[in-house]
Coordinates of C-alpha atoms and ligand atoms in Angstrom, one line a residue:
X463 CA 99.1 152.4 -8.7
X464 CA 97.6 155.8 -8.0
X465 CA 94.7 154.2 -5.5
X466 CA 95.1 154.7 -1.9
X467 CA 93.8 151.5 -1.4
X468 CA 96.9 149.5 -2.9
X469 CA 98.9 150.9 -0.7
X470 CA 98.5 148.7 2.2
X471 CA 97.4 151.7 4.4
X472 CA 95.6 151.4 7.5
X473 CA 92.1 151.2 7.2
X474 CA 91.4 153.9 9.3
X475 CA 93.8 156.0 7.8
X476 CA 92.4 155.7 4.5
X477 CA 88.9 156.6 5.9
X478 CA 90.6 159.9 7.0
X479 CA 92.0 160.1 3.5
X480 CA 88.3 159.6 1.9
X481 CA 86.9 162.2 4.1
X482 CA 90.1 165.0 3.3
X483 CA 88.7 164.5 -0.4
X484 CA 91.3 162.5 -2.0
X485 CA 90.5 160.0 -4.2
X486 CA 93.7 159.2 -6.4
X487 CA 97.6 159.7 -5.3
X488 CA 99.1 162.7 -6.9
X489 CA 102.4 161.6 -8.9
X490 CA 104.6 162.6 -6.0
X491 CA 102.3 160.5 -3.9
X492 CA 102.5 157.5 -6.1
X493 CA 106.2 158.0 -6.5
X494 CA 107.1 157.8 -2.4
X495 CA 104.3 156.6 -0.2
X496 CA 105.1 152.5 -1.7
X497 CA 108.6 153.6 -1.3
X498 CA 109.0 155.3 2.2
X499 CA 106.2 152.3 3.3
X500 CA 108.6 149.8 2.0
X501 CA 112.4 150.9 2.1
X502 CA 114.1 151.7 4.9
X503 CA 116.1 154.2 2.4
X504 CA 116.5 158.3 2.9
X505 CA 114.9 160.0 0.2
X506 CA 115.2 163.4 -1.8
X507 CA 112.4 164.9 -3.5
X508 CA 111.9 167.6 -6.4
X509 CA 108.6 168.4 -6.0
X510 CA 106.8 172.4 -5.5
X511 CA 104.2 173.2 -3.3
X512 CA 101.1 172.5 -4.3
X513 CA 102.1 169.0 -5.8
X514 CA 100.6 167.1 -2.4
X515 CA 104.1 166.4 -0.8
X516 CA 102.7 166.7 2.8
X517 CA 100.9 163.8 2.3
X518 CA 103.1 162.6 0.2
X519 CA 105.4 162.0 3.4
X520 CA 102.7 162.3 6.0
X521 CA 100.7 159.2 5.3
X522 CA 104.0 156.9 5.8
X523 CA 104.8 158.7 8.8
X524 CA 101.3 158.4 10.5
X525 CA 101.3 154.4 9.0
X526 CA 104.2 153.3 11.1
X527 CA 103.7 155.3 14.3
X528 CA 103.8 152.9 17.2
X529 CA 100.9 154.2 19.1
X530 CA 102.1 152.9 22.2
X531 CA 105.1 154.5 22.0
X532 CA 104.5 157.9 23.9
X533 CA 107.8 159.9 22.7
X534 CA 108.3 161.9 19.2
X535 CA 109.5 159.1 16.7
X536 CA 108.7 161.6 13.1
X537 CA 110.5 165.1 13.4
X538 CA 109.1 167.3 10.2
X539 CA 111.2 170.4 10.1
X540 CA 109.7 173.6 7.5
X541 CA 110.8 176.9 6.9
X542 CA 107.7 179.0 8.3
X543 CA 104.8 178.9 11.0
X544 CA 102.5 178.9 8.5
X545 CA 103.8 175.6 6.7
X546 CA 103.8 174.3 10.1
X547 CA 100.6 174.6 11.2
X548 CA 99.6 173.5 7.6
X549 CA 101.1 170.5 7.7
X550 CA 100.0 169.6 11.5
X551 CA 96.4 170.6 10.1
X552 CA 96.7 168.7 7.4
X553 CA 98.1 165.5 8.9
X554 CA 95.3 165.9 11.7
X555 CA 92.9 165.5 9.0
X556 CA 94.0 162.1 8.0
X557 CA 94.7 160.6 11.3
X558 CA 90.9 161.6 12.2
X559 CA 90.0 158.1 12.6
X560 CA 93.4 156.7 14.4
X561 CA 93.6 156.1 17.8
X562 CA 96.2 157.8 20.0
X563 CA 98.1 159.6 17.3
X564 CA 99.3 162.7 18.5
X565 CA 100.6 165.7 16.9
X566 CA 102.7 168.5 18.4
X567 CA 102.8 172.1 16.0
X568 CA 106.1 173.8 17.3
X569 CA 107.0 177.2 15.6
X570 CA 108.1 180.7 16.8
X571 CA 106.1 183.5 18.0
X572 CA 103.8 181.2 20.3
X573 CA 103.9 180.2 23.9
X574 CA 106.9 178.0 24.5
X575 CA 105.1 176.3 27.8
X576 CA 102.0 175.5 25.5
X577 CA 104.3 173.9 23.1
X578 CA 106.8 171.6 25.3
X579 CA 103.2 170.9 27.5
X580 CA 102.0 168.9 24.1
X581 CA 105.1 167.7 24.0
X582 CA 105.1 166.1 27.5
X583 CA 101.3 164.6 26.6
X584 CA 103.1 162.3 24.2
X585 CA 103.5 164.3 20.8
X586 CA 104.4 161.5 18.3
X587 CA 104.9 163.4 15.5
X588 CA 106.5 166.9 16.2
X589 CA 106.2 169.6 13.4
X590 CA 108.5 172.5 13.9
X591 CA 110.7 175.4 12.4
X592 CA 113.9 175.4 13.2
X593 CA 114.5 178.2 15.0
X594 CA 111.7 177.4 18.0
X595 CA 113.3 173.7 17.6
X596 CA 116.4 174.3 18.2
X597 CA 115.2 176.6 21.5
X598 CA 113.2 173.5 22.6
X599 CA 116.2 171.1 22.4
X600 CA 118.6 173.6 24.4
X601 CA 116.0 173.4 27.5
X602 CA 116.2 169.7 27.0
X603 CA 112.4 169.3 26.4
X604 CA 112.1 166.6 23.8
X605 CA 113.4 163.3 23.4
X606 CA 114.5 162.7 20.2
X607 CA 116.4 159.5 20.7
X608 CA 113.3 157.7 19.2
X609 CA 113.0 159.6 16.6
X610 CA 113.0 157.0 13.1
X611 CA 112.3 159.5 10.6
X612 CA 113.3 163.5 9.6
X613 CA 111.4 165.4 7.1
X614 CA 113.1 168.3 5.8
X615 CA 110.3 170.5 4.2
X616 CA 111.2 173.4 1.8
X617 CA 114.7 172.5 2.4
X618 CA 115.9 175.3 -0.4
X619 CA 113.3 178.0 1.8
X620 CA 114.7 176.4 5.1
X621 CA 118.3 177.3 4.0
X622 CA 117.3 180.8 2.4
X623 CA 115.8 181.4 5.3
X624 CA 119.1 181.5 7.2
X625 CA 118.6 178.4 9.2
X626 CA 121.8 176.3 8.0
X627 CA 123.4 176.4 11.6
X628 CA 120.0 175.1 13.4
X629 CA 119.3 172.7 10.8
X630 CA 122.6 171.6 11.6
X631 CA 122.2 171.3 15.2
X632 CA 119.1 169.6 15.3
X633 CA 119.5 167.1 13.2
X634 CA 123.3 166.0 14.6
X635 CA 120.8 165.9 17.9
X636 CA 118.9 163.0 15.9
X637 CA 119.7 159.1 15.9
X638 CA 122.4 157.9 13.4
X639 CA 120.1 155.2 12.3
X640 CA 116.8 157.4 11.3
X641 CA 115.9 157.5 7.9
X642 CA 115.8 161.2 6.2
X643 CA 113.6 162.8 3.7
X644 CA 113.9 166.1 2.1
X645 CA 111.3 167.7 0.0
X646 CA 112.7 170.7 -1.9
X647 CA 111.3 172.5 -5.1
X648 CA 115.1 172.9 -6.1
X649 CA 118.3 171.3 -6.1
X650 CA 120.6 174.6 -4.8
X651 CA 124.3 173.8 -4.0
X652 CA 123.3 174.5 -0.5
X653 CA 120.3 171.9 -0.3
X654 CA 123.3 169.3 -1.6
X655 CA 125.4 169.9 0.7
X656 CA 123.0 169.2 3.6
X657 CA 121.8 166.1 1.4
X658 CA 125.4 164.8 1.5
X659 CA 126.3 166.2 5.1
X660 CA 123.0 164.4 6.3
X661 CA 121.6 161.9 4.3
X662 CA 123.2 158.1 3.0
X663 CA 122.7 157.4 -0.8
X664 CA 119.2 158.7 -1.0
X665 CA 116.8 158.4 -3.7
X666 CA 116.2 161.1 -5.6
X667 CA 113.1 161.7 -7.8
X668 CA 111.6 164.5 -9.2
X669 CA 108.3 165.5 -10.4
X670 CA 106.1 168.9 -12.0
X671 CA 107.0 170.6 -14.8
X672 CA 108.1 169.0 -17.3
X673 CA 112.2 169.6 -17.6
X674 CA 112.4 169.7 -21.2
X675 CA 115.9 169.6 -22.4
X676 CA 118.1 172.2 -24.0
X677 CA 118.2 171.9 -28.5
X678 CA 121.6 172.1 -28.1
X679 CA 122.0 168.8 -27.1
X680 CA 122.8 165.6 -29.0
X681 CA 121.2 163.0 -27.0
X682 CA 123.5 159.5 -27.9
X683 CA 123.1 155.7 -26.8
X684 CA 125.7 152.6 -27.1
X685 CA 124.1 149.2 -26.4
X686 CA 126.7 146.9 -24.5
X687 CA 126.7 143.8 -22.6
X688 CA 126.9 144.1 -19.3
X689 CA 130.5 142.1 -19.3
X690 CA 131.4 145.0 -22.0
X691 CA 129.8 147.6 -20.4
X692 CA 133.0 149.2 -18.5
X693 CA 135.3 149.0 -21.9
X694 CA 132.5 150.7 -24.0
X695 CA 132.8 153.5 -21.1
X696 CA 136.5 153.4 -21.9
X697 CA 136.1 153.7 -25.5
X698 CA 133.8 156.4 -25.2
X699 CA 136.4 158.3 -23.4
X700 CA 139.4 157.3 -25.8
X701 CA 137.3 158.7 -28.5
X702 CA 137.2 161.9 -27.3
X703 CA 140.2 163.2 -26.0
X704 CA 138.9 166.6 -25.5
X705 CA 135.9 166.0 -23.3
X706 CA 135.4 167.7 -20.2
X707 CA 132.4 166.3 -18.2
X708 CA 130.6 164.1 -15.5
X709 CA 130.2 160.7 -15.6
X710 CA 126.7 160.0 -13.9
X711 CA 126.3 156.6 -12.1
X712 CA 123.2 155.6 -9.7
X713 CA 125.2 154.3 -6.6
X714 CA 127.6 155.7 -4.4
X715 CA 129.2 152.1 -5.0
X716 CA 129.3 152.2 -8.8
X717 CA 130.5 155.9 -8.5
X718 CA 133.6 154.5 -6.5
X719 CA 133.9 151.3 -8.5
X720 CA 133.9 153.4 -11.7
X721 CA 136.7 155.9 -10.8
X722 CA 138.9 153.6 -8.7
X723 CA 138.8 151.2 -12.0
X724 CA 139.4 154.7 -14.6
X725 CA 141.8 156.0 -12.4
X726 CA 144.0 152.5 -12.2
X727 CA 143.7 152.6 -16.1
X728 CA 145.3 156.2 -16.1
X729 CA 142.5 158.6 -17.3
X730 CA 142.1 161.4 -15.5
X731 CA 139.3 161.6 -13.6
X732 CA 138.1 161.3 -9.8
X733 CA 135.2 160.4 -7.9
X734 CA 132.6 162.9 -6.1
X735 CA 129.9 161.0 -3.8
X736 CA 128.3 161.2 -0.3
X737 CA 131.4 159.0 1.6
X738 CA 133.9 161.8 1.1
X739 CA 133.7 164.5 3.8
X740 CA 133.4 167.9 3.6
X741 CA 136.6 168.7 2.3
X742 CA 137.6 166.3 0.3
X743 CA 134.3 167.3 -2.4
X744 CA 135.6 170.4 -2.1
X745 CA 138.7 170.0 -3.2
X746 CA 137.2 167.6 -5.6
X747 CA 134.7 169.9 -7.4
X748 CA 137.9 172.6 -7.2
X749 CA 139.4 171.0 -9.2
X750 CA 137.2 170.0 -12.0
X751 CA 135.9 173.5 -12.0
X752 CA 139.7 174.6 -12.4
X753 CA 139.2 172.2 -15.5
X754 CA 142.9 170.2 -13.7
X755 CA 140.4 167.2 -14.2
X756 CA 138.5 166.0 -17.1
X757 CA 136.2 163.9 -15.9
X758 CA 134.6 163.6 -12.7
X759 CA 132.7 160.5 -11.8
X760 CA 129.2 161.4 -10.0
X761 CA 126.5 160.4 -8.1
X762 CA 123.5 162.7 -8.8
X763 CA 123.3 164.0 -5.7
X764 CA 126.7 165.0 -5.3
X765 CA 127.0 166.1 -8.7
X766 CA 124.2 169.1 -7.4
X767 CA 127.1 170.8 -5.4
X768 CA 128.7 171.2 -8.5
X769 CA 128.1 174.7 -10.2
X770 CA 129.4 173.7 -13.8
X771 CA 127.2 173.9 -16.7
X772 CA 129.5 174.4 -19.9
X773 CA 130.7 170.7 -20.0
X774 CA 131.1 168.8 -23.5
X775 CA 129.7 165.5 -22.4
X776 CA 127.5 164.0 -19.6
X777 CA 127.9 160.1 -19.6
X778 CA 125.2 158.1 -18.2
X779 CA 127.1 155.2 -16.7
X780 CA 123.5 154.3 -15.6
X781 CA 120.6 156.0 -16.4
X782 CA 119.2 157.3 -13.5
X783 CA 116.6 155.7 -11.7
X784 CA 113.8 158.3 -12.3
X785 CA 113.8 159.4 -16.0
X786 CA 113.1 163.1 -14.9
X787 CA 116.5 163.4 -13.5
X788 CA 117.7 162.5 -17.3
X789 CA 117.0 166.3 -18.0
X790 CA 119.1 167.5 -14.7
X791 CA 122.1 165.7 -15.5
X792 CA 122.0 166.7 -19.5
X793 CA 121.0 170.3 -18.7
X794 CA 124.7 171.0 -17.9
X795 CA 125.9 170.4 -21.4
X796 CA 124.6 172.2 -24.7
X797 CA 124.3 175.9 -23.0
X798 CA 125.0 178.9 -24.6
X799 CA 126.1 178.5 -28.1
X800 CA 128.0 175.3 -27.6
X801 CA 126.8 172.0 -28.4
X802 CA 126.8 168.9 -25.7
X803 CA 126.9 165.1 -26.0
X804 CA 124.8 163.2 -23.4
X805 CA 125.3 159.7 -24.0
X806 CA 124.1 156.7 -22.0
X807 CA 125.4 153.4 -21.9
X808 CA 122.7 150.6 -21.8
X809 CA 121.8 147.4 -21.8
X810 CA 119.0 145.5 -23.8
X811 CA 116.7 145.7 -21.8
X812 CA 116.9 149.4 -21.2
X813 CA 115.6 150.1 -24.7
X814 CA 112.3 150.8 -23.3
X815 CA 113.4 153.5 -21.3
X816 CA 115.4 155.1 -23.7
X817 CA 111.8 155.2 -25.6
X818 CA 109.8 156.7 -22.3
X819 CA 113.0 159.2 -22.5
X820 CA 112.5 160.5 -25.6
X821 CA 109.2 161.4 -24.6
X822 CA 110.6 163.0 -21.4
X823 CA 113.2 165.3 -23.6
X824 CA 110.9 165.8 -26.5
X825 CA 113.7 164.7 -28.5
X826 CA 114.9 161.5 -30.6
X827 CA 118.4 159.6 -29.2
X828 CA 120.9 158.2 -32.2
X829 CA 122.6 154.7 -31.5
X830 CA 125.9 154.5 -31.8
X831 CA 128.3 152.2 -32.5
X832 CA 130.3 151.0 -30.3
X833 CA 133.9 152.3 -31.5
X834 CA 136.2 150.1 -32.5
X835 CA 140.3 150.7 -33.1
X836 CA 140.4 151.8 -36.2
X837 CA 137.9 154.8 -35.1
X838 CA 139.6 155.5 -31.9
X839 CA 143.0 155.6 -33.3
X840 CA 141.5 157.9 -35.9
X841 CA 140.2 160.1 -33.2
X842 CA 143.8 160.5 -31.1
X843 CA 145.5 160.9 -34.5
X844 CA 143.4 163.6 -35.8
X845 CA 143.2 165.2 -32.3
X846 CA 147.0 165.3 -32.0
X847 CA 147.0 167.0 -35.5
X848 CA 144.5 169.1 -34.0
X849 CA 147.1 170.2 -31.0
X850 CA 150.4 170.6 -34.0
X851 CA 148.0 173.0 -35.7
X852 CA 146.9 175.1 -32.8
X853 CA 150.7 174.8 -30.4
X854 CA 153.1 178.0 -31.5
X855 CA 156.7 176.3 -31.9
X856 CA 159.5 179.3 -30.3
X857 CA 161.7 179.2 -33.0
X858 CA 164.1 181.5 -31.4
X859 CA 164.6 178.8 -28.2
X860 CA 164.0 175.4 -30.6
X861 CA 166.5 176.5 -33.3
X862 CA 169.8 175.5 -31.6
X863 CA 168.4 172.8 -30.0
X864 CA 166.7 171.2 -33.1
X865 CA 171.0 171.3 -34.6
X866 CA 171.3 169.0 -31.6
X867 CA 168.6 167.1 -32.1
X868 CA 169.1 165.9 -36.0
X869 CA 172.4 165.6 -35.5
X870 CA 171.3 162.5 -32.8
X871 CA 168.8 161.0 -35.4
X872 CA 171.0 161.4 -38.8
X873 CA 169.8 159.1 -41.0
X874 CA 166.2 159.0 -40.2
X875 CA 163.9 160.7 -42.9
X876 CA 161.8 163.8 -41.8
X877 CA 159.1 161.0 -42.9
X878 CA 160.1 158.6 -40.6
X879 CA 160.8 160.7 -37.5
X880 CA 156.8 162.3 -38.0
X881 CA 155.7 158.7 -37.7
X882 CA 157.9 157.9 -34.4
X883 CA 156.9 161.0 -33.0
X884 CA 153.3 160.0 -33.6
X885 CA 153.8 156.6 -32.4
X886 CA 155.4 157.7 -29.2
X887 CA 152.1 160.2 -28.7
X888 CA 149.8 157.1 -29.4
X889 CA 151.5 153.9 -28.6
X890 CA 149.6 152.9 -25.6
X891 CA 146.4 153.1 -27.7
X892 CA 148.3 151.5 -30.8
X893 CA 149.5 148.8 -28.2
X894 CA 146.2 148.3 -26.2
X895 CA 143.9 148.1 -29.5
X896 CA 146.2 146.3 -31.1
X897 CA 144.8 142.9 -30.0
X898 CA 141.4 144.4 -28.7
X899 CA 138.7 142.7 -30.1
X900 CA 135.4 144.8 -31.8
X901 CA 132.5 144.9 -29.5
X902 CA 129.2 144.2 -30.6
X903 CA 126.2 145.5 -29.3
X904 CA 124.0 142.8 -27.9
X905 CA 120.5 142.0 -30.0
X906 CA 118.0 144.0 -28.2
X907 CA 115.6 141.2 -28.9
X908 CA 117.6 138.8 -26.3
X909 CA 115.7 139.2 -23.3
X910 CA 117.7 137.0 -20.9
X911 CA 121.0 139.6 -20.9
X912 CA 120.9 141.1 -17.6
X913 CA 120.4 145.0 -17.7
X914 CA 123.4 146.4 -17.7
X915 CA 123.4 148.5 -14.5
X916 CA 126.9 147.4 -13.4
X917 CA 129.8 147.3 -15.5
X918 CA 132.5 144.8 -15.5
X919 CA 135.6 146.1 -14.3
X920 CA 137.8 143.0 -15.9
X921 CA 137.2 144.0 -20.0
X922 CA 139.8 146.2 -21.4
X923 CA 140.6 148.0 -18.0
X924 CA 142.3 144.5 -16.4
X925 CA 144.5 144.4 -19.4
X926 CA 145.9 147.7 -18.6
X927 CA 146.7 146.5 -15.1
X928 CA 148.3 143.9 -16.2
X929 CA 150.7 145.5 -18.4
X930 CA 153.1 146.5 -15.8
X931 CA 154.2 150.0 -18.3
X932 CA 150.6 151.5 -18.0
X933 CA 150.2 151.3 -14.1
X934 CA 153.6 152.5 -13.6
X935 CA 154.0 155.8 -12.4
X936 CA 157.1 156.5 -14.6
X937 CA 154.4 156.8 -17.4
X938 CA 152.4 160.2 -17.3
X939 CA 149.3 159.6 -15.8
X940 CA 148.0 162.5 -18.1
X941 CA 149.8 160.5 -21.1
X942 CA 148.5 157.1 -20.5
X943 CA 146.5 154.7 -22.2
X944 CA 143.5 156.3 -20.8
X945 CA 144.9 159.6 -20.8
X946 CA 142.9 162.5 -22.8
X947 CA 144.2 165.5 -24.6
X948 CA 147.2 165.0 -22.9
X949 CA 148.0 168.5 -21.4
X950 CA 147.3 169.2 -18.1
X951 CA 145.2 172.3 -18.1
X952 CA 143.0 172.5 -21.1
X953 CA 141.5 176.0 -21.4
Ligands
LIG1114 P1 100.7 170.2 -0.6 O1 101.6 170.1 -1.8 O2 100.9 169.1 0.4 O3 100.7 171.6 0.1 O4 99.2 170.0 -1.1 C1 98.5 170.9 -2.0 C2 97.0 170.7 -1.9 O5 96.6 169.6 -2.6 C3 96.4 170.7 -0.5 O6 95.3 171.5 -0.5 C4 96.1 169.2 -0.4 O7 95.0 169.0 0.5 C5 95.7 168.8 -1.8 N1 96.0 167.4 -2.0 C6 97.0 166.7 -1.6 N2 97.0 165.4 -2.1 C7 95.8 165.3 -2.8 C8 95.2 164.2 -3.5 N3 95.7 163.0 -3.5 N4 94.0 164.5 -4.1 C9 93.5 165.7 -4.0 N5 94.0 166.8 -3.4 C10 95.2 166.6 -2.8

């Protein structure tokens, strides 16, 4: 697909393409023209200079220009005069052979007149810095209520650069229903938060070097059935009560599902996606950096706020839809010294992928089985021996009560009262597995399961709702079925 041709481009448009000199797409090309010519979605692209992004967003802009439209309808904003007149030059060059396309180049340190004149011939495509932008839209000499798509170039240079507050204002200046694309050559906290602030449930793809993963990794896969998807997820997390880490799904929908459904179950973890405002990610990602969460259910693009990079697991609810972003979620487990767990839960049909991923990550994936009681109970068992060995008992406090304590339980072996005290520590996992059936990975062979991009919230999880004891709040949330290590600050 890396022919101009397939596109569906204009046929004068591609004649201006032929005489620029191009002859194939470049990956980012092939990755977002078919995209931003067919979607109506906003779109956030890793891509560095060089890589051929202002085509990459200038040939769908100047394909659904409405020539008789005389107002700006494509507002490309970039950090520098330089880029600007680049990209005007540039996008000159393949309109070359369009009729009425007009472009307007508006950047500091040039007459302002000169500028809003090209503006008042009918500019439809306006390339500007924000700073000179901004200027024009407080004299009230653009239009931008037609305006159906925003490029934010160098987004990371455009925030660097200081212009976070004109940014701002020109783009709340913008119509609600515009489509946004940001081209950025990385993912800052900053460049998030203006992808979340601005954009709804973008795309995100990523291409040039190759991201090859950290060797301190262990990269894992469970093949479920999309019906058992959402209890494998569970099991994962019953299995390891001492994880700290992100749960990755692809939808700001999923992300929501997902935690609402974990949450009701009683583990301990919250959602972080584009719907919540400001403040509520902030408080959010306070949290889970404060490690008073475990698990924090993500969308990748909110997940880039997110400065934490020492987590013991990344969970790939779904694997992300571009397999370079496989090394950006992984790459925040496994640093240092320590070693991290990225596992991904797929269907059959995701083999394949997996496959193409180990080429990505230069690395091999182990399948896993998907765990069944006797393992899990195993896990919380050994874990809460784990906690006995490391907890210092205060001897001097415990003594007189411990009189008191015996005295209530004479007659019960030491033996005996070990085993209740274990039993109290694991009985909503003793109770819940008790009747749980094993789950068997699906045959990779059978082609007709659906991929498994959505779980089922109704396996495992509905049980727990339905038992009155584990929804109540007179349990500890941090002690139910789903809960984890079971203390509430675990560093
Ligand atoms: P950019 O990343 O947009 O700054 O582009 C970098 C350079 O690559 C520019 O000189 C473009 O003219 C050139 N370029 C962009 N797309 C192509 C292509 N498909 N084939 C050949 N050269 C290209």
């Amino acid at each position: 697909m890396n022919k101009f041709e397939n596109y569906g481009l204009d046929p004068d448009l591609l004649k201006g393409i032929k005489e620029t000199g191009f002859e194939k797409a470049t990956p980012i090309q092939e990755k977002t023209i078919p995209f931003l010519l067919g979607h109506e979605r906003d779109l956030i692209a890793l891509a560095q200079t060089g890589t051929g992004k202002t085509a990459a967003f200038g040939l769908p802009i100047l394909q659904k220009i409405d020539t008789n439209q005389k107002r700006p309808q494509a507002l490309i904003l970039c950090p520098t005069r330089e880029l600007c007149l680049q990209i005007a030059t540039e996008m000159e060059k393949y309109s070359k052979f369009m009729h009425h396309i007009k472009i307007a180049a508006i950047y500091g340190g040039a007459n302002i007149e000169t500028q809003i004149g090209q503006l008042k011939r009918g500019a439809q495509i306006v390339v500007g810095t924000p700073g000179r932008m901004n200027d024009i839209i407080r004299r009230r000499k653009i239009d931008l209520s037609g305006i159906k798509t925003v490029v934010l170039d160098e987004a990371d240079e455009m925030l660097n650069m200081g212009f976070q507050e004109d940014l701002n204002t020109i783009l709340s200046e913008t119509p609600e229903s515009k489509n946004t694309c940001l081209f950025s050559a990385t993912m800052s906290k900053e460049v998030a938060n203006i992808a979340m602030d601005y954009m709804k449930d973008p795309l995100e793809i990523a291409v040039g070097k190759k991201n090859v993963g950290s060797k301190n990794i262990n990269h894992e896969f469970y093949l479920a059935s999309s019906r058992d998807k959402y209890a494998v997820l569970k099991r994962i997390l019953d299995l390891n009560p001492e994880i700290y880490g992100i749960i990755f799904c692809r939808t700001r929908m999923d992300t929501k599902n997902t935690a609402d459904a974990l949450m009701k179950d009683g583990y301990d973890v919250d959602a972080l996606h584009g719907d919540l405002s400001h403040a509520q990610r902030e408080s959010v990602m306070s949290k889970f950096r404060h490690r008073n969460l475990q698990v924090l259910v993500a969308t990748d693009v909110a997940a880039r706020g997110l400065d934490v990079t020492d987590l013991t697991h990344i969970l790939h609810y779904n694997l992300p839809e571009e397999l370079e972003l496989y090394t950006h979620r992984s790459g925040r487990t496994g640093r240092k010294d320590n070693i991290g767990t990225s596992i991904a839960i797929i269907g059959p049909k995701e083999i394949g992928r997996i496959h193409r991923l180990e080429k990505v990550i230069e690395a091999k994936f182990t399948e896993q089985k998907i765990p069944d009681s006797k393992d899990i109970l195993k896990s919380r068992v050994v874990g809460l021996a784990g906690r006995i060995e490391n907890i210092k008992a205060d001897h001097k406090v415990l003594n007189p009560l411990m009189d008191i304590f015996f005295a209530k339980l004479e007659g019960l072996e030491k033996d005996e009262i070990i085993q209740r005290f274990v039993t109290l520590e694991l009985q909503r996992f003793i109770d819940f597995y008790k009747n749980e059936p094993s789950l068997k990975a699906p045959d990779p062979s059978h082609r007709n399961e659906r991929p498994s991009d959505r779980g089922g919230f109704n396996r495992g999880g509905g049980k727990f709702r339905k038992d009155k004891k584990w929804s109540s709040n007179k349990f500890d949330r941090k002690k139910g079925p789903g809960s984890f290590s079971g203390g509430k600050k675990r560093d």
